[in-house]
């Protein structure tokens, strides 16, 4: 009797299991009572909304079976649970589709079995499943909980169990720690937690979780005082409250790695935070997987960034929170532009906290003059020259904002107005309030070209320094610096100082000047007309009166003529060449062309175009020639005609050859 009882009891259990298998396509675990076809299983406590949903299900098609409290786990070939389907109420329709009230799909991560934090849970008000394909359709208040802090919200979504993915074409909202994302259409790879917003994505990030999208923070300490802000907030406090808004017209891809969550925006990307805005074709943001704080961002493709008066253009612009740096790059030339400064290079690194810019490659810099200074010059009726400075280099450049200084290295070229400076090392300082030059110091292979003309148009040395306050330039050379005027004049001196305000030049130390005449070359003819001046102490040149003064043990030589004295002044003619020489103090003159004639006196004037000299003395000038001495008030040396004349009553004195040599 007992055995027969068990047999009869097993029959309804087997029937129940068979019904459940026909309703759900996996291994059953529940033993819920089967209702009669069309019979409602909603309790009196169920909401009116669920009753309305059930009424709609009844109208949509004939119900063949109903199940209360659905619980359906699914396993892979190895016996690992892959996902579990739950539902409050389940209805099997004649078209092999199931309607589920308040469905819940729990998807396990392939690599983290049993870890609650690695599970994805999908819920909605109503669901629908295809009996053949197992594909599901969720609608009304769909929520995908990717982790404890990140959830997706939409109105309907399709579920594909074969590849563990969901998809919707509707508007979606994704919330997480420190950010909110919206967009049109979405696909989620549940197993790998990879997500795509199909188009028109927009993300809002809290400022406290990210401090990116800066270009250069030089202005942070100038004109931005805490007292100027409401509620007594500091600049940094206000910046952390600023939100970052990112928009794109193309897909947004949300990927997860062990250490980072990666968000990739595509097509017509715009990112804005405070005064900073970045446009690009693509933007990739890396969030710390644990803290959800932004660690890095990379904008690429037609990058255009602006921050106040600053603009950056390039192929890529990346930010790194750890180093607080932004890197701007372009295969040709990236650009960084502000009101008075333009920087061009293939790679630029902007350090926010250190307030500096590094350019580790060749580049160029353009600095415009301060507009206020130009206006002041015009008001003073002073000619306002184009003082725009253009700097090129082939090595590297470092700019320190706090110190207002920059260093350039290797094959440097600086252009300003009509001047050109070349060197291998350049140190520059700027004014505190703008990029007008304050000073510079150039070293190694210094070469200056000045097209303004005058005494020189080219200079070579080892070092040159300039100061804006005094407007003085100093050129050094070892053993000497060189000034050239084309192929007509050359000046050498250990130290040359250019006084730009006074338009004067000072050559200090032992030096020399050599002039052969414009358009001439070094031939026998030019050797007869070329002039060489040497001095021991200094040379002074005044470009206003076109006068050069030479001091201490000065000697002038031209072909067979020699002139020496304590001080010699040379005057330039209209053609820029030396046309007159005046010597004072211990004057000595020698002319080979006049038979070896010699002159001694206190003052000598030499007219170079006429090739004539006048010697005076105190009380008398002395001429020595062919063993005789002639004393007179003035002695005229006419090298052009080959004769000597006197002025005043001369007297003569014969001298022996030995005595004459002793006097010399």
XYZ file of C-alpha atoms in Angstrom:
664
model
C 0.000 0.000 0.000
C 2.799 2.393 0.867
C 4.614 1.711 -2.415
C 1.447 2.336 -4.435
C 0.900 5.593 -2.531
C 4.376 6.815 -3.546
C 3.770 5.944 -7.151
C 0.549 7.935 -7.230
C 2.223 10.894 -5.485
C 5.072 10.961 -8.059
C 2.711 11.358 -11.010
C 1.638 15.012 -10.286
C 5.239 15.943 -9.464
C 6.447 14.656 -12.850
C 3.617 16.523 -14.585
C 4.510 19.710 -12.741
C 8.161 19.465 -13.782
C 7.142 18.857 -17.398
C 4.985 22.006 -17.401
C 7.788 24.126 -15.919
C 10.252 22.891 -18.579
C 7.832 23.943 -21.285
C 7.542 27.403 -19.747
C 11.212 28.109 -19.073
C 14.141 26.792 -21.068
C 16.463 25.687 -18.307
C 16.721 23.520 -15.208
C 13.774 24.228 -12.887
C 14.266 24.809 -9.199
C 10.842 25.994 -8.059
C 7.697 24.014 -7.248
C 4.985 26.570 -7.735
C 1.378 25.472 -8.185
C 0.070 25.544 -11.743
C -3.010 27.654 -12.289
C -5.736 26.958 -14.750
C -5.422 28.666 -18.144
C -6.395 32.328 -17.916
C -6.678 32.369 -14.132
C -5.120 35.387 -12.431
C -2.463 34.801 -9.779
C -2.177 38.398 -8.617
C -2.902 38.734 -4.914
C -5.090 41.432 -3.479
C -1.993 43.267 -2.212
C -0.585 43.753 -5.736
C -0.597 47.236 -7.084
C -3.162 48.532 -9.497
C -0.326 49.003 -11.979
C 0.454 45.285 -12.055
C -3.254 44.518 -12.460
C -3.379 46.816 -15.433
C -0.306 45.100 -16.934
C -1.937 41.699 -16.510
C -5.119 42.951 -18.116
C -3.053 44.158 -21.062
C -1.361 40.735 -21.297
C -4.723 39.025 -21.452
C -5.790 41.291 -24.287
C -2.560 40.801 -26.253
C -2.969 37.035 -26.752
C -4.292 33.802 -25.305
C -2.572 32.680 -22.106
C -1.761 28.994 -21.979
C 0.147 28.818 -18.665
C 0.961 31.054 -15.689
C 3.726 30.771 -13.055
C 3.975 32.660 -9.792
C 7.449 33.575 -8.432
C 9.748 32.676 -11.323
C 13.299 31.584 -10.449
C 15.362 30.273 -13.348
C 19.162 29.812 -13.098
C 21.245 29.051 -16.187
C 24.539 27.134 -16.308
C 27.364 26.714 -18.791
C 28.892 23.402 -19.866
C 31.243 23.413 -16.876
C 28.332 23.779 -14.493
C 29.032 27.433 -13.635
C 26.031 29.654 -13.150
C 25.964 32.300 -15.905
C 22.729 34.140 -15.214
C 19.523 33.836 -13.248
C 16.058 34.941 -14.365
C 13.523 35.972 -11.738
C 10.013 37.304 -12.070
C 6.986 38.033 -9.912
C 4.540 36.533 -12.384
C 5.110 34.699 -15.691
C 2.601 34.093 -18.489
C 3.085 31.659 -21.399
C 1.246 32.821 -24.535
C 0.206 30.798 -27.551
C 2.891 32.418 -29.738
C 5.685 30.828 -27.672
C 6.411 34.052 -25.861
C 6.477 34.699 -22.141
C 5.249 37.811 -20.381
C 6.971 38.446 -17.038
C 5.841 40.898 -14.358
C 8.727 42.688 -12.566
C 11.480 40.608 -14.205
C 14.994 40.543 -12.817
C 18.041 39.192 -14.660
C 21.186 38.584 -12.639
C 24.281 38.114 -14.818
C 27.479 36.691 -13.332
C 30.933 37.831 -14.446
C 32.826 35.074 -16.257
C 35.973 35.706 -14.228
C 34.468 36.461 -10.818
C 32.058 33.687 -9.870
C 30.236 34.363 -6.609
C 31.500 37.929 -6.145
C 28.433 40.051 -5.475
C 30.216 43.230 -6.577
C 30.855 41.665 -9.990
C 27.226 40.830 -10.750
C 25.038 42.826 -13.137
C 21.341 43.071 -12.271
C 18.660 44.140 -14.758
C 15.135 44.994 -13.632
C 11.995 46.474 -15.206
C 8.229 46.601 -14.696
C 7.503 44.129 -17.452
C 9.452 41.681 -19.585
C 8.948 39.430 -22.550
C 10.941 36.352 -23.601
C 11.022 34.308 -26.779
C 10.667 30.585 -25.996
C 12.791 29.535 -28.973
C 15.713 32.018 -28.885
C 15.598 32.940 -25.179
C 15.894 36.590 -26.225
C 14.120 38.973 -23.910
C 12.495 42.363 -24.133
C 12.261 44.603 -21.063
C 10.109 47.708 -20.843
C 8.942 50.365 -18.401
C 11.480 51.610 -15.860
C 14.374 49.478 -17.077
C 17.379 49.606 -14.729
C 20.768 47.969 -15.388
C 22.895 47.941 -12.239
C 26.461 47.513 -13.527
C 27.931 47.691 -10.029
C 27.014 49.104 -6.630
C 27.643 52.668 -7.827
C 26.814 52.604 -11.546
C 23.329 52.159 -12.995
C 21.655 52.618 -16.394
C 18.054 53.810 -16.805
C 15.862 53.610 -19.892
C 12.309 52.738 -20.990
C 12.879 49.538 -22.937
C 15.706 47.161 -23.726
C 16.344 43.903 -25.545
C 18.258 41.103 -23.802
C 20.429 38.594 -25.727
C 21.438 35.713 -23.397
C 23.679 34.012 -25.936
C 26.291 36.808 -25.788
C 25.118 38.308 -22.480
C 24.230 41.700 -23.897
C 21.374 44.201 -23.826
C 20.453 46.892 -26.318
C 18.054 49.788 -26.615
C 17.375 52.537 -29.147
C 15.745 54.733 -26.530
C 17.125 57.610 -24.517
C 19.302 56.374 -21.624
C 20.684 57.824 -18.412
C 23.718 56.378 -16.623
C 24.629 57.461 -13.106
C 27.785 56.747 -11.164
C 30.013 58.220 -8.512
C 30.759 61.742 -9.652
C 29.180 61.540 -13.121
C 25.919 61.348 -15.068
C 25.763 60.188 -18.702
C 22.867 60.582 -21.124
C 22.460 59.641 -24.772
C 20.353 58.055 -27.502
C 20.556 54.292 -27.828
C 22.751 51.962 -25.815
C 24.334 48.506 -25.932
C 25.873 46.748 -22.933
C 28.162 43.711 -22.886
C 27.069 42.382 -19.490
C 29.795 39.781 -19.109
C 32.619 42.254 -19.721
C 30.717 45.328 -18.520
C 31.470 47.184 -21.714
C 28.895 49.737 -22.776
C 28.166 51.842 -25.859
C 26.032 54.960 -26.089
C 25.046 54.981 -29.761
C 24.913 58.757 -30.354
C 24.423 62.216 -28.836
C 26.218 61.293 -25.609
C 26.580 63.838 -22.829
C 28.414 63.404 -19.530
C 28.534 65.638 -16.477
C 31.413 65.099 -14.057
C 31.775 66.569 -10.584
C 34.705 68.948 -10.210
C 35.809 67.307 -6.984
C 36.423 64.063 -8.882
C 38.422 65.542 -11.735
C 40.792 68.421 -12.230
C 41.445 68.160 -15.946
C 41.088 70.272 -19.072
C 43.503 72.952 -17.976
C 45.883 74.303 -20.608
C 48.068 76.579 -18.555
C 47.428 78.098 -15.118
C 49.731 81.122 -15.293
C 46.895 83.547 -14.526
C 45.808 81.713 -11.386
C 47.814 83.980 -9.143
C 47.262 87.225 -11.017
C 43.919 88.944 -10.849
C 42.239 85.978 -9.140
C 42.241 86.771 -5.437
C 40.097 84.871 -2.910
C 38.545 88.097 -1.733
C 36.990 88.673 -5.114
C 34.741 85.609 -4.865
C 31.437 85.198 -3.127
C 31.072 83.490 0.252
C 34.799 83.779 0.885
C 35.670 80.811 -1.354
C 39.205 80.424 -2.608
C 40.083 79.932 -6.245
C 40.824 76.229 -5.733
C 37.531 75.684 -3.885
C 35.595 77.243 -6.727
C 37.467 75.146 -9.285
C 36.642 71.877 -7.492
C 32.954 72.817 -7.616
C 33.048 73.407 -11.357
C 31.526 70.541 -13.297
C 32.941 69.126 -16.505
C 30.420 68.743 -19.338
C 31.318 66.476 -22.276
C 29.214 66.022 -25.413
C 29.662 63.995 -28.593
C 27.512 63.212 -31.610
C 28.962 59.731 -32.142
C 29.262 56.645 -29.924
C 30.417 56.741 -26.322
C 32.218 53.532 -25.318
C 32.422 52.675 -21.619
C 34.994 49.937 -20.961
C 36.326 48.413 -17.763
C 39.866 47.296 -17.041
C 41.199 45.988 -13.708
C 42.685 49.362 -12.787
C 40.679 51.808 -14.901
C 37.228 52.517 -16.228
C 37.650 53.951 -19.716
C 35.173 56.246 -21.472
C 35.696 57.028 -25.153
C 33.697 59.803 -26.838
C 33.627 59.914 -30.641
C 32.742 62.507 -33.295
C 32.299 66.234 -32.674
C 33.421 65.989 -29.054
C 33.110 69.068 -26.856
C 34.411 69.116 -23.269
C 33.967 72.168 -21.053
C 34.934 73.037 -17.506
C 34.792 76.593 -16.245
C 36.569 78.796 -18.768
C 38.212 75.807 -20.494
C 36.655 74.204 -23.590
C 38.106 71.443 -25.770
C 36.849 70.369 -29.198
C 38.135 67.164 -30.795
C 37.214 64.164 -32.927
C 37.770 61.779 -30.030
C 38.163 61.974 -26.265
C 39.276 59.121 -23.965
C 38.906 59.482 -20.183
C 40.479 57.107 -17.644
C 38.781 56.787 -14.227
C 40.336 55.036 -11.258
C 38.460 51.734 -10.857
C 38.329 52.078 -7.085
C 37.922 55.803 -6.389
C 36.184 56.687 -9.693
C 38.375 59.797 -9.855
C 39.657 60.964 -13.237
C 43.314 60.082 -13.763
C 43.940 60.873 -17.412
C 42.201 62.186 -20.514
C 43.317 62.209 -24.155
C 41.678 64.338 -26.857
C 42.696 63.513 -30.421
C 41.914 64.613 -33.961
C 41.514 68.317 -34.846
C 41.971 69.400 -31.237
C 41.009 72.999 -30.451
C 41.220 73.999 -26.790
C 40.554 77.383 -25.238
C 40.883 78.722 -21.725
C 40.168 82.403 -21.324
C 42.478 84.218 -23.727
C 44.526 81.071 -24.391
C 44.018 78.797 -27.417
C 45.691 75.456 -28.186
C 45.551 73.582 -31.490
C 46.995 70.197 -32.360
C 46.426 66.571 -33.187
C 46.317 65.363 -29.554
C 45.944 67.020 -26.152
C 46.298 64.842 -23.052
C 45.986 65.533 -19.322
C 47.546 63.578 -16.464
C 46.370 64.147 -12.891
C 49.405 62.507 -11.265
C 51.870 64.868 -12.922
C 49.341 67.721 -13.243
C 50.480 68.154 -16.809
C 48.869 68.659 -20.208
C 50.656 67.510 -23.384
C 49.837 69.096 -26.737
C 51.168 67.301 -29.833
C 50.954 67.485 -33.602
C 52.959 65.693 -36.290
C 53.558 69.020 -38.041
C 53.216 71.836 -35.514
C 50.955 72.239 -32.508
C 49.960 75.805 -31.617
C 49.550 77.565 -28.285
C 48.289 81.138 -28.660
C 47.368 83.926 -26.296
C 47.017 87.685 -26.695
C 50.700 88.507 -26.795
C 52.376 85.133 -27.322
C 52.244 82.341 -29.915
C 54.111 79.045 -29.487
C 54.573 76.441 -32.248
C 56.150 72.994 -31.827
C 55.467 69.307 -32.447
C 55.178 68.683 -28.683
C 54.479 70.962 -25.705
C 54.109 70.011 -22.031
C 52.192 72.341 -19.680
C 52.765 71.823 -15.942
C 49.935 73.269 -13.887
C 51.347 73.239 -10.347
C 54.897 74.077 -11.410
C 53.569 76.828 -13.698
C 55.909 76.026 -16.558
C 55.990 74.945 -20.210
C 58.478 72.451 -21.652
C 59.053 72.044 -25.387
C 61.445 69.080 -25.786
C 61.853 69.553 -29.537
C 62.356 72.157 -32.242
C 59.849 74.993 -32.297
C 59.195 78.693 -32.638
C 57.885 81.487 -30.442
C 56.290 84.784 -31.442
C 55.968 87.564 -28.854
C 54.018 90.700 -29.696
C 54.875 94.067 -28.140
C 52.646 95.435 -25.424
C 49.885 97.566 -27.000
C 50.113 100.130 -24.204
C 53.761 100.813 -24.958
C 52.996 101.307 -28.656
C 50.238 103.796 -27.803
C 52.582 105.714 -25.520
C 55.185 105.983 -28.294
C 52.625 107.278 -30.742
C 51.389 109.844 -28.213
C 54.983 111.014 -27.748
C 55.394 111.296 -31.548
C 58.056 108.619 -31.361
C 58.430 106.209 -34.220
C 56.913 102.889 -33.105
C 59.022 100.139 -34.634
C 57.793 96.629 -35.146
C 59.199 95.055 -31.993
C 57.550 91.669 -32.500
C 60.061 88.992 -31.488
C 60.282 85.715 -33.388
C 62.369 82.928 -31.858
C 63.209 79.618 -33.533
C 65.230 76.753 -32.068
C 66.173 73.179 -32.933
C 66.901 71.790 -29.452
C 64.393 72.513 -26.690
C 62.664 75.309 -24.786
C 61.719 75.634 -21.105
C 59.492 78.411 -19.770
C 59.108 79.046 -16.010
C 56.009 81.143 -15.335
C 56.719 82.071 -11.721
C 60.199 83.317 -12.557
C 59.019 84.795 -15.876
C 61.990 83.308 -17.700
C 62.649 81.030 -20.673
C 65.637 79.001 -21.857
C 66.216 78.014 -25.501
C 68.870 75.598 -26.741
C 70.604 74.656 -30.014
C 70.609 76.555 -33.323
C 68.553 79.447 -32.013
C 67.406 82.300 -34.245
C 65.844 85.488 -32.847
C 64.372 88.160 -35.125
C 63.303 91.584 -33.952
C 62.677 94.580 -36.217
C 65.720 94.655 -38.543
C 67.909 92.562 -36.252
C 68.758 88.870 -36.212
C 70.479 86.934 -33.419
C 71.823 83.416 -33.767
C 73.281 81.346 -30.918
C 73.186 77.914 -29.254
C 71.931 79.029 -25.825
C 69.487 81.800 -24.966
C 68.178 82.863 -21.559
C 65.262 85.336 -21.624
C 63.275 87.121 -18.913
C 59.867 88.781 -19.369
C 58.047 91.585 -17.602
C 55.757 90.604 -14.743
C 52.520 91.736 -16.418
C 53.141 90.916 -20.092
C 55.551 89.237 -22.476
C 57.650 92.282 -23.288
C 61.316 91.328 -23.007
C 63.036 92.358 -19.796
C 66.471 90.944 -20.605
C 68.275 88.214 -22.508
C 71.628 86.486 -22.370
C 72.871 84.552 -25.421
C 75.917 82.274 -25.449
C 77.839 79.966 -27.772
C 78.329 80.793 -31.449
C 76.748 84.225 -31.117
C 76.044 85.856 -34.470
C 74.120 89.132 -34.825
C 72.876 90.698 -38.051
C 71.578 94.297 -38.002
C 70.127 95.588 -41.268
C 69.890 99.166 -40.026
C 73.430 99.771 -41.215
C 75.849 102.371 -39.847
C 79.182 101.396 -38.406
C 78.364 97.667 -38.649
C 75.674 95.253 -39.793
C 77.044 91.961 -38.465
C 78.597 90.889 -35.157
C 80.212 87.655 -33.955
C 81.161 86.703 -30.398
C 80.874 84.234 -27.547
C 78.175 85.964 -25.483
C 75.734 88.852 -25.782
C 73.489 90.311 -23.066
C 70.689 92.888 -23.277
C 68.713 94.773 -20.626
C 65.437 96.577 -21.383
C 65.672 99.107 -18.562
C 68.967 100.527 -19.767
C 68.378 99.418 -23.368
C 72.025 98.378 -23.527
C 73.485 95.380 -25.365
C 76.907 93.984 -24.462
C 78.836 91.625 -26.765
C 81.810 89.623 -25.483
C 84.412 87.638 -27.359
C 87.442 85.522 -26.507
C 89.978 86.709 -27.485
C 87.739 89.309 -29.141
C 84.311 89.975 -30.641
C 83.984 91.035 -34.278
C 81.838 93.725 -35.904
C 81.514 93.822 -39.694
C 80.007 96.182 -42.249
C 79.651 93.844 -45.198
C 83.066 93.341 -46.796
C 84.101 96.965 -46.246
C 84.761 97.312 -42.508
C 85.753 95.085 -39.596
C 86.143 95.953 -35.906
C 87.577 93.613 -33.261
C 87.438 94.163 -29.501
C 87.075 91.964 -26.380
C 83.932 93.820 -25.287
C 81.442 95.852 -27.338
C 78.588 97.801 -25.730
C 75.658 99.124 -27.775
C 73.755 102.055 -26.220
C 70.528 101.988 -28.218
C 68.897 105.024 -26.595
C 71.951 107.206 -27.221
C 72.797 105.448 -30.494
C 76.377 104.902 -29.380
C 78.850 102.028 -29.438
C 81.705 101.449 -27.000
C 84.548 99.008 -27.741
C 86.628 98.378 -24.628
C 90.111 96.898 -24.450
C 92.732 96.549 -27.139
C 91.146 96.509 -30.554
C 91.345 97.465 -34.198
C 89.254 98.774 -37.092
C 89.909 97.996 -40.746
C 88.085 99.628 -43.636
C 88.698 98.993 -47.333
C 85.886 101.026 -48.871
C 82.443 99.913 -50.043
C 82.237 97.620 -53.004
C 85.959 96.901 -52.933
C 87.761 93.639 -52.431
C 91.167 92.788 -51.016
C 93.407 93.679 -53.968
C 96.558 95.709 -54.419
C 94.437 98.737 -55.232
C 92.434 98.502 -51.996
C 95.614 98.011 -49.992
C 96.577 101.538 -51.034
C 93.234 103.026 -49.862
C 92.338 100.698 -47.011
C 92.527 102.168 -43.494
C 93.517 100.358 -40.317
C 93.113 101.825 -36.833
C 94.482 100.204 -33.668
C 94.060 101.354 -30.079
C 94.933 100.219 -26.595
C 92.093 101.423 -24.338
C 88.763 101.941 -26.144
C 86.813 103.152 -29.139
C 83.619 105.237 -28.915
C 81.223 105.679 -31.836
C 78.350 108.177 -32.016
C 75.982 107.325 -34.868
C 74.239 110.728 -34.652
C 77.318 112.756 -35.565
C 78.967 109.732 -37.222
C 82.137 110.050 -35.226
C 84.472 107.335 -33.906
C 86.917 108.195 -31.126
C 90.003 106.061 -30.358
C 92.012 106.337 -27.122
C 95.579 105.529 -25.963
C 98.397 104.494 -28.277
C 96.216 104.942 -31.305
C 97.674 104.321 -34.760
C 96.112 104.791 -38.197
C 97.711 103.345 -41.299
C 96.792 103.609 -44.958
C 99.073 102.181 -47.600
C 102.415 103.965 -46.985
C 101.030 106.468 -44.424
C 101.045 106.053 -40.658
C 99.477 108.313 -38.050
C 99.668 107.922 -34.271
C 98.563 109.950 -31.255
C 97.028 109.818 -27.795
C 93.541 110.283 -29.224
C 92.246 110.014 -32.757
C 88.752 110.927 -33.995
C 87.436 109.545 -37.268
C 84.401 111.049 -39.039
C 82.196 109.143 -41.468
C 81.108 110.739 -44.726
C 77.741 110.517 -46.471
C 78.733 107.154 -47.952
C 79.432 105.724 -44.468
C 83.181 105.528 -44.988
C 85.831 107.323 -42.944
C 86.407 110.675 -44.644
C 88.304 112.700 -42.024
C 90.703 111.872 -39.208
C 91.736 114.273 -36.458
C 94.557 113.442 -34.065
C 95.494 115.258 -30.859
C 98.399 114.831 -28.442
C 101.853 113.443 -29.300
C 101.081 113.351 -32.999
C 103.374 111.465 -35.326
C 102.818 111.159 -39.085
C 104.820 109.206 -41.656
C 104.361 109.153 -45.454
C 106.240 106.742 -47.657
C 104.792 108.373 -50.770
C 106.377 111.700 -49.745
C 109.861 110.305 -49.591
C 109.653 108.968 -46.066
C 108.609 112.357 -44.663
C 107.769 112.503 -40.970
C 105.722 114.981 -39.013
C 105.663 115.758 -35.269
C 103.129 118.000 -33.587
C 100.118 118.285 -31.327
C 97.265 118.290 -33.837
C 96.763 116.614 -37.226
C 93.802 116.707 -39.653
C 93.674 114.142 -42.447
C 91.242 114.596 -45.349
C 91.037 111.098 -46.833
C 89.077 111.868 -50.036
C 91.632 114.583 -50.905
C 94.458 112.472 -49.469
C 95.853 115.559 -47.729
C 96.949 116.142 -44.126
C 97.567 119.298 -42.079
C 99.927 119.197 -39.090
C 100.080 121.903 -36.414
C 102.159 122.097 -33.279
C 102.643 124.023 -30.133
C 104.573 126.158 -30.613
C 105.641 124.700 -34.000
C 105.017 121.649 -36.104
C 108.090 119.729 -37.219
C 108.785 118.104 -40.573
C 111.679 115.708 -41.018
C 112.813 114.742 -44.464
C 116.096 113.654 -45.993
C 118.197 114.563 -42.982
C 116.672 117.979 -42.360
C 114.202 119.369 -39.861
C 111.700 122.068 -40.761
C 109.708 123.957 -38.134
C 106.585 125.868 -39.081
C 103.132 126.820 -37.794
C 101.513 124.381 -40.229
C 102.809 121.668 -42.497
C 100.698 120.425 -45.416
C 101.205 116.847 -46.603
C 99.694 116.504 -50.101
C 99.964 112.796 -50.874
C 97.698 113.165 -53.914
C 100.151 115.574 -55.622
C 103.286 114.241 -53.920
C 104.422 117.513 -52.326
C 104.800 119.198 -48.918
C 104.169 122.882 -48.170
C 104.392 125.163 -45.135
C 102.398 127.984 -43.649
C 104.091 130.696 -41.635
C 107.806 131.512 -41.472
C 109.651 128.180 -41.421
C 113.181 127.545 -40.314
C 115.356 124.590 -41.090
C 117.834 122.505 -39.226
C 120.124 119.827 -40.567
C 120.385 116.654 -38.530
C 122.558 113.629 -38.726
C 121.054 110.272 -39.638
C 121.877 108.873 -36.205
C 120.205 111.788 -34.444
C 117.118 111.396 -36.596
C 116.820 107.726 -35.797
C 117.256 108.482 -32.111
C 114.411 111.011 -32.204
C 112.128 108.403 -33.741
